[in-house]
Structure formats: C-alpha cells, structure tokens
Amino acid sequence: MRTSIQRFAFLLSAAAIVVLSSCKGGVKDADLEKTVNDKISAVSADVTNASSTVKDGVVTLNGEFRDESSKSAFETTVKAIPGVKSVVNNTTVVPPPPPAPVVIAADDPLMQGVTDATKDFPGVKADVKDGVITLTGDIKRSSLTTLMKSLNTLKPKKIENKLTIN
C-alpha cells in the first residue's frame, strides 16, 4: 500500500511538472505586437501603411518599404525581439517612379533650331520630318562633332547622318 501511494505521488508530481512546463511562461502576443508597432514607429521614414499582427509568437508584417534593404533590415530587427518565434513578411517595396518622358521637339521649332545650327556649315543641308533630322552634303571631320552636339541639344527623335566627310 505504501508503495502504491509513493507511485501515485510520483506520477502526480511528474504530471504537474509536465503541465507547468507546457504552460506559456513567455511573452504575450499583445506585448509582442506593441513592441513591433513601436519599432515600426521608429522607422516611419522607411515604411508607409505599416501594421503587424501577432499570433502564438508569429509576427505578420504588412506595409510598403522604400527599398529592399530597409525591408530586410526591419525583418531582421523583428526576428531579434525576444519571444518572436518567426516572421511572415508580407511587406512590399515601393516601385521607383517612372522615368521622365523624353521630350521631342515639334517640326517647326526644330527646323528653326536646325537652320540656326547649320548656318556655320555651308556644305550641310538639313531636312526635318516627324522629329527626324536628315543631314546631307559635305562637312570637315573636325566640324562634325560640333554640329552633332548642337543638333542633339534640340532633342530630335533621331538624326540621320548622310554627310560626306572631307
């Protein structure tokens, strides 16, 4: 009988140890979420529309970062918070703005600019059609670079060089 009581007491204490060790003694999800949101506030220049949720120690991040390095650095920061088991990073990187459109001069102002640019080169003739400058005639090799620079500042769609170089 005494052995049965000892066995029962042993089993009861073992069960208590198992139950107590399986209880969460770690950080609560609400505390983790507050910590993550405080970190989001600290990097507000790098992120927009940011939010986080925490369930069972798993942090889910949402929002837009200005670049990939900021996104990665923030994820690393969140992973280092005590109590965070893992991070689901649903954040995105804001795409760069589109390049400025290329401005192509209209034919009339372009023709006036071409006339001014070619006046110092008597052997050169130029025509403009649909933003394309077509050069014909003769030019000295030393003058070609100067003429081409001058014409490129007019922002034509294209320059077709059919000049004969002397």
XYZ file of N, CA and C in Angstrom:
498
model
N 0.809 -1.173 0.000
C 0.000 0.000 0.000
C 0.866 1.255 0.000
N 1.870 1.221 0.817
C 2.768 2.359 0.889
C 3.433 2.581 -0.461
N 3.814 1.556 -1.177
C 4.434 1.643 -2.485
C 3.451 2.246 -3.490
N 2.191 1.908 -3.384
C 1.172 2.449 -4.284
C 1.011 3.948 -4.075
N 1.052 4.384 -2.839
C 0.927 5.806 -2.545
C 2.139 6.554 -3.077
N 3.322 5.961 -2.917
C 4.542 6.601 -3.420
C 4.498 6.696 -4.948
N 4.042 5.623 -5.600
C 3.928 5.650 -7.065
C 2.920 6.707 -7.503
N 1.787 6.777 -6.806
C 0.777 7.769 -7.133
C 1.321 9.183 -6.950
N 2.032 9.408 -5.869
C 2.614 10.727 -5.600
C 3.647 11.079 -6.671
N 4.451 10.089 -7.060
C 5.457 10.307 -8.112
C 4.785 10.671 -9.437
N 3.755 9.918 -9.816
C 3.045 10.184 -11.069
C 2.362 11.547 -11.035
N 1.791 11.899 -9.874
C 1.137 13.186 -9.738
C 2.130 14.336 -9.878
N 3.309 14.198 -9.255
C 4.326 15.257 -9.362
C 4.889 15.330 -10.783
N 5.051 14.186 -11.446
C 5.534 14.185 -12.826
C 4.520 14.866 -13.745
N 3.248 14.604 -13.528
C 2.201 15.219 -14.334
C 2.175 16.728 -14.102
N 2.357 17.138 -12.858
C 2.377 18.564 -12.545
C 3.540 19.258 -13.242
N 4.691 18.607 -13.269
C 5.865 19.183 -13.937
C 5.592 19.330 -15.434
N 5.010 18.332 -16.053
C 4.698 18.387 -17.481
C 3.700 19.495 -17.764
N 2.661 19.592 -16.954
C 1.635 20.615 -17.164
C 2.231 22.005 -16.981
N 3.015 22.202 -15.951
C 3.596 23.516 -15.692
C 4.624 23.909 -16.749
N 5.376 22.957 -17.240
C 6.386 23.290 -18.259
C 5.746 23.580 -19.609
N 4.550 23.037 -19.861
C 3.900 23.302 -21.142
C 3.132 24.618 -21.135
N 2.880 25.191 -19.957
C 2.199 26.480 -19.878
C 3.107 27.567 -20.426
N 2.491 28.552 -21.049
C 3.280 29.654 -21.595
C 3.773 30.511 -20.447
N 5.080 30.604 -20.348
C 5.670 31.486 -19.376
C 6.363 32.612 -20.104
N 6.242 32.628 -21.444
C 6.936 33.593 -22.281
C 6.159 34.881 -22.434
N 6.503 35.609 -23.463
C 5.932 36.911 -23.742
C 4.548 36.741 -24.368
N 3.617 37.601 -23.980
C 2.264 37.550 -24.528
C 2.251 38.177 -25.921
N 1.331 37.697 -26.755
C 1.205 38.216 -28.126
C 0.940 39.717 -28.146
N 0.105 40.194 -27.237
C -0.214 41.628 -27.197
C 1.036 42.455 -26.897
N 1.893 41.942 -26.000
C 3.141 42.647 -25.683
C 4.089 42.655 -26.885
N 4.150 41.521 -27.590
C 4.991 41.455 -28.793
C 4.487 42.427 -29.849
N 3.183 42.475 -30.043
C 2.611 43.359 -31.059
C 2.909 44.825 -30.731
N 2.824 45.180 -29.463
C 3.149 46.549 -29.059
C 4.615 46.852 -29.328
N 5.496 45.914 -29.026
C 6.932 46.113 -29.268
C 7.205 46.285 -30.758
N 6.587 45.445 -31.592
C 6.780 45.540 -33.044
C 6.239 46.869 -33.557
N 5.071 47.279 -33.088
C 4.495 48.552 -33.539
C 5.344 49.740 -33.099
N 5.977 49.639 -31.932
C 6.912 50.684 -31.507
C 8.108 50.745 -32.455
N 8.582 49.592 -32.889
C 9.705 49.551 -33.845
C 9.270 50.146 -35.189
N 8.034 49.884 -35.602
C 7.518 50.455 -36.855
C 7.515 51.979 -36.760
N 7.075 52.489 -35.625
C 7.052 53.947 -35.429
C 8.447 54.538 -35.506
N 9.439 53.786 -35.040
C 10.818 54.277 -35.041
C 11.399 54.383 -36.447
N 10.886 53.599 -37.397
C 11.409 53.627 -38.772
C 10.373 54.190 -39.733
N 9.537 55.091 -39.257
C 8.423 55.595 -40.064
C 8.870 56.254 -41.369
N 10.117 56.726 -41.443
C 10.597 57.332 -42.684
C 10.813 56.286 -43.774
N 11.017 55.034 -43.374
C 11.306 53.973 -44.336
C 10.079 53.170 -44.761
N 8.954 53.327 -44.037
C 7.803 52.467 -44.288
C 6.508 53.288 -44.261
N 5.549 52.877 -45.119
C 4.225 53.501 -45.121
C 3.176 52.409 -45.004
N 2.018 52.795 -44.461
C 0.899 51.860 -44.290
C 1.316 50.592 -43.551
N 2.163 50.739 -42.539
C 2.696 49.574 -41.841
C 1.762 49.109 -40.737
N 1.724 47.790 -40.562
C 0.972 47.195 -39.464
C 1.564 45.829 -39.161
N 1.216 45.325 -37.983
C 1.674 43.989 -37.616
C 0.596 43.298 -36.806
N 0.585 41.984 -36.894
C -0.271 41.168 -36.042
C 0.583 40.053 -35.480
N 0.211 39.577 -34.300
C 0.973 38.509 -33.654
C 0.006 37.445 -33.181
N 0.304 36.189 -33.504
C -0.492 35.061 -33.033
C 0.471 33.937 -32.685
N 0.438 33.541 -31.441
C 1.292 32.459 -30.929
C 2.768 32.725 -31.204
N 3.187 33.974 -31.095
C 4.585 34.334 -31.281
C 5.010 34.519 -32.722
N 4.087 34.325 -33.665
C 4.381 34.503 -35.083
C 3.930 35.915 -35.483
N 4.872 36.733 -35.939
C 4.594 38.122 -36.308
C 4.346 38.201 -37.810
N 3.237 38.815 -38.198
C 2.940 39.052 -39.607
C 3.060 40.548 -39.859
N 3.922 40.911 -40.805
C 4.178 42.313 -41.137
C 3.497 42.679 -42.449
N 2.928 43.886 -42.489
C 2.319 44.422 -43.705
C 2.772 45.860 -43.875
N 2.817 46.337 -45.103
C 3.194 47.722 -45.381
C 4.092 47.806 -46.594
N 4.580 49.019 -46.856
C 5.457 49.256 -48.009
C 6.734 49.934 -47.540
N 7.870 49.345 -47.893
C 9.164 49.933 -47.568
C 9.706 50.667 -48.780
N 10.555 51.664 -48.524
C 11.092 52.475 -49.622
C 12.124 51.721 -50.449
N 12.786 50.723 -49.852
C 13.750 49.922 -50.617
C 13.909 48.548 -49.971
N 14.551 47.657 -50.684
C 14.713 46.270 -50.242
C 15.566 46.168 -48.987
N 16.596 47.006 -48.864
C 17.470 46.915 -47.689
C 16.723 47.321 -46.418
N 15.852 48.311 -46.490
C 15.052 48.708 -45.321
C 14.099 47.583 -44.923
N 13.497 46.953 -45.902
C 12.575 45.852 -45.649
C 13.296 44.698 -44.946
N 14.438 44.330 -45.464
C 15.211 43.225 -44.901
C 15.721 43.550 -43.502
N 16.201 44.775 -43.317
C 16.723 45.181 -42.007
C 15.617 45.164 -40.955
N 14.417 45.600 -41.327
C 13.318 45.612 -40.360
C 12.917 44.190 -39.982
N 12.872 43.300 -40.952
C 12.541 41.905 -40.654
C 13.561 41.317 -39.681
N 14.835 41.597 -39.897
C 15.886 41.118 -39.001
C 15.699 41.680 -37.593
N 15.330 42.946 -37.500
C 15.085 43.583 -36.204
C 13.937 42.902 -35.467
N 12.863 42.600 -36.188
C 11.706 41.961 -35.560
C 12.048 40.543 -35.110
N 12.812 39.815 -35.903
C 13.206 38.449 -35.530
C 14.031 38.424 -34.249
N 14.747 39.519 -33.978
C 15.610 39.578 -32.799
C 14.851 39.913 -31.519
N 13.574 40.256 -31.602
C 12.789 40.589 -30.407
C 12.537 39.301 -29.621
N 12.859 39.304 -28.325
C 12.624 38.100 -27.516
C 11.154 37.708 -27.520
N 10.889 36.430 -27.775
C 9.526 35.917 -27.806
C 8.991 35.718 -29.203
N 9.660 36.314 -30.211
C 9.216 36.140 -31.592
C 9.710 34.782 -32.090
N 8.750 33.937 -32.491
C 9.110 32.607 -32.990
C 9.477 32.655 -34.469
N 8.705 33.416 -35.247
C 9.002 33.566 -36.670
C 8.308 34.823 -37.183
N 8.678 35.202 -38.416
C 8.130 36.406 -39.026
C 7.601 36.059 -40.414
N 6.369 36.454 -40.677
C 5.787 36.352 -42.012
C 5.825 37.771 -42.573
N 6.688 37.984 -43.550
C 6.904 39.326 -44.079
C 6.094 39.520 -45.351
N 4.929 40.159 -45.208
C 4.066 40.452 -46.357
C 4.283 41.864 -46.874
N 5.361 42.513 -46.445
C 5.617 43.877 -46.890
C 6.108 43.871 -48.332
N 5.977 45.025 -48.971
C 6.437 45.176 -50.345
C 7.377 46.367 -50.428
N 8.044 46.492 -51.565
C 8.927 47.627 -51.821
C 8.231 48.536 -52.823
N 8.196 49.819 -52.506
C 7.564 50.795 -53.392
C 8.352 50.838 -54.705
N 7.685 50.679 -55.842
C 8.408 50.736 -57.110
C 8.961 52.142 -57.355
N 10.086 52.219 -58.049
C 10.640 53.548 -58.334
C 9.717 54.310 -59.284
N 9.783 55.623 -59.227
C 8.929 56.395 -60.136
C 9.350 56.162 -61.585
N 8.412 56.271 -62.508
C 8.764 56.062 -63.911
C 9.702 57.172 -64.384
N 10.549 56.862 -65.355
C 11.453 57.901 -65.857
C 10.662 59.025 -66.525
N 11.249 60.179 -66.498
C 10.597 61.334 -67.126
C 10.480 61.073 -68.626
N 9.368 61.454 -69.217
C 9.213 61.219 -70.655
C 10.215 62.053 -71.456
N 10.634 61.486 -72.558
C 11.554 62.181 -73.446
C 10.758 63.202 -74.247
N 11.221 64.423 -74.222
C 10.535 65.485 -74.946
C 11.140 65.574 -76.344
N 10.294 65.450 -77.328
C 10.740 65.555 -78.715
C 10.168 66.839 -79.285
N 11.041 67.612 -79.845
C 10.624 68.913 -80.377
C 9.722 68.742 -81.594
N 8.756 69.635 -81.723
C 7.886 69.652 -82.902
C 8.704 70.096 -84.118
N 8.221 69.792 -85.317
C 8.989 70.048 -86.539
C 9.307 71.522 -86.785
N 8.345 72.435 -86.608
C 8.602 73.852 -86.915
C 9.691 74.449 -86.032
N 9.579 74.339 -84.696
C 10.665 74.876 -83.877
C 11.971 74.107 -84.101
N 11.845 72.817 -84.359
C 13.039 72.009 -84.603
C 13.739 72.478 -85.879
N 12.966 72.761 -86.923
C 13.550 73.233 -88.188
C 14.261 74.567 -87.976
N 13.680 75.448 -87.189
C 14.321 76.735 -86.907
C 15.655 76.513 -86.182
N 15.663 75.606 -85.213
C 16.898 75.289 -84.490
C 17.946 74.663 -85.388
N 17.505 73.785 -86.294
C 18.434 73.142 -87.236
C 19.027 74.190 -88.173
N 18.202 75.115 -88.637
C 18.687 76.188 -89.515
C 19.755 77.010 -88.805
N 19.501 77.350 -87.536
C 20.492 78.108 -86.766
C 21.773 77.300 -86.556
N 21.635 75.999 -86.298
C 22.800 75.156 -86.015
C 23.648 74.907 -87.254
N 23.033 74.866 -88.421
C 23.781 74.540 -89.650
C 24.263 75.765 -90.416
N 23.912 76.969 -89.962
C 24.284 78.182 -90.726
C 25.794 78.367 -90.846
N 26.554 77.855 -89.866
C 28.016 77.986 -89.915
C 28.684 76.859 -90.705
N 27.894 75.972 -91.273
C 28.412 74.842 -92.047
C 27.791 74.902 -93.443
N 28.413 75.693 -94.372
C 27.791 75.967 -95.670
C 27.561 74.733 -96.544
N 28.306 73.674 -96.382
C 28.134 72.489 -97.233
C 27.078 71.537 -96.716
N 26.449 71.846 -95.588
C 25.485 70.934 -94.965
C 24.066 71.404 -95.242
N 23.236 70.431 -95.644
C 21.810 70.687 -95.840
C 21.050 69.788 -94.861
N 19.975 70.297 -94.316
C 19.206 69.528 -93.337
C 17.720 69.613 -93.632
N 17.047 68.491 -93.455
C 15.594 68.418 -93.579
C 15.036 67.854 -92.269
N 13.844 68.276 -91.905
C 13.190 67.784 -90.692
C 11.820 67.249 -91.065
N 11.535 66.019 -90.618
C 10.224 65.431 -90.841
C 9.917 64.489 -89.676
N 8.797 64.727 -89.016
C 8.352 63.901 -87.885
C 9.410 63.792 -86.785
N 10.107 64.874 -86.534
C 11.108 64.895 -85.467
C 12.445 64.294 -85.841
N 12.614 63.876 -87.100
C 13.867 63.271 -87.569
C 14.611 64.285 -88.429
N 15.870 64.515 -88.074
C 16.727 65.423 -88.851
C 17.550 64.568 -89.811
N 17.494 64.899 -91.100
C 18.296 64.194 -92.100
C 19.336 65.180 -92.628
N 20.609 64.815 -92.470
C 21.721 65.662 -92.907
C 22.303 65.128 -94.197
N 22.524 66.014 -95.156
C 23.181 65.661 -96.422
C 24.206 66.746 -96.726
N 25.106 66.436 -97.645
C 26.103 67.411 -98.052
C 27.494 67.005 -97.594
N 28.397 68.001 -97.507
C 29.794 67.774 -97.147
C 30.126 68.533 -95.864
N 31.025 67.922 -95.061
C 31.478 68.571 -93.833
C 32.897 68.111 -93.534
N 33.667 68.985 -92.902
C 35.021 68.620 -92.466
C 34.904 67.759 -91.213
N 35.797 66.782 -91.109
C 35.800 65.875 -89.965
C 35.861 66.644 -88.639
N 36.669 67.681 -88.575
C 36.841 68.452 -87.353
C 35.565 69.209 -86.956
N 34.677 69.461 -87.899
C 33.443 70.205 -87.615
C 32.259 69.303 -87.274
N 32.367 68.027 -87.589
C 31.240 67.110 -87.412
C 30.786 67.026 -85.949
N 31.723 66.896 -85.023
C 31.370 66.776 -83.607
C 30.616 68.009 -83.116
N 31.079 69.177 -83.504
C 30.433 70.421 -83.096
C 29.002 70.475 -83.618
N 28.803 70.124 -84.880
C 27.467 70.133 -85.471
C 26.545 69.138 -84.757
N 27.026 67.933 -84.523
C 26.191 66.892 -83.903
C 25.790 67.276 -82.473
N 26.712 67.868 -81.730
C 26.378 68.319 -80.366
C 25.288 69.384 -80.429
N 25.437 70.292 -81.333
C 24.473 71.376 -81.480
C 23.089 70.838 -81.847
N 23.047 69.871 -82.747
C 21.766 69.295 -83.166
C 21.132 68.446 -82.060
N 21.933 67.730 -81.288
C 21.400 66.890 -80.208
C 20.753 67.715 -79.105
N 21.209 68.947 -78.897
C 20.593 69.800 -77.875
C 19.167 70.190 -78.252
N 18.810 70.037 -79.521
C 17.458 70.354 -79.979
C 16.456 69.241 -79.661
N 16.949 68.107 -79.194
C 16.140 66.945 -78.801
C 15.278 66.398 -79.933
N 15.913 66.063 -81.053
C 15.140 65.435 -82.131
C 14.867 63.976 -81.788
N 13.936 63.377 -82.493
C 13.662 61.954 -82.318
C 14.873 61.145 -82.784
N 15.488 61.613 -83.869
C 16.615 60.884 -84.456
C 17.370 61.826 -85.384
N 18.667 61.551 -85.566
C 19.465 62.289 -86.563
C 20.014 61.268 -87.540
N 19.632 61.422 -88.788
C 20.164 60.540 -89.836
C 21.321 61.287 -90.500
N 22.502 60.775 -90.310
C 23.711 61.406 -90.830
C 24.087 60.806 -92.167
N 23.833 61.544 -93.254
C 24.191 61.093 -94.615
C 25.231 62.035 -95.196
N 26.022 62.627 -94.332
C 27.028 63.594 -94.745
C 28.253 62.873 -95.312
N 28.898 63.562 -96.256
C 30.181 63.104 -96.774
C 31.248 63.857 -95.992
N 32.151 63.104 -95.365
C 33.172 63.727 -94.532
C 34.439 63.959 -95.349
N 34.951 65.189 -95.303
C 36.180 65.571 -96.031
C 37.375 65.413 -95.128
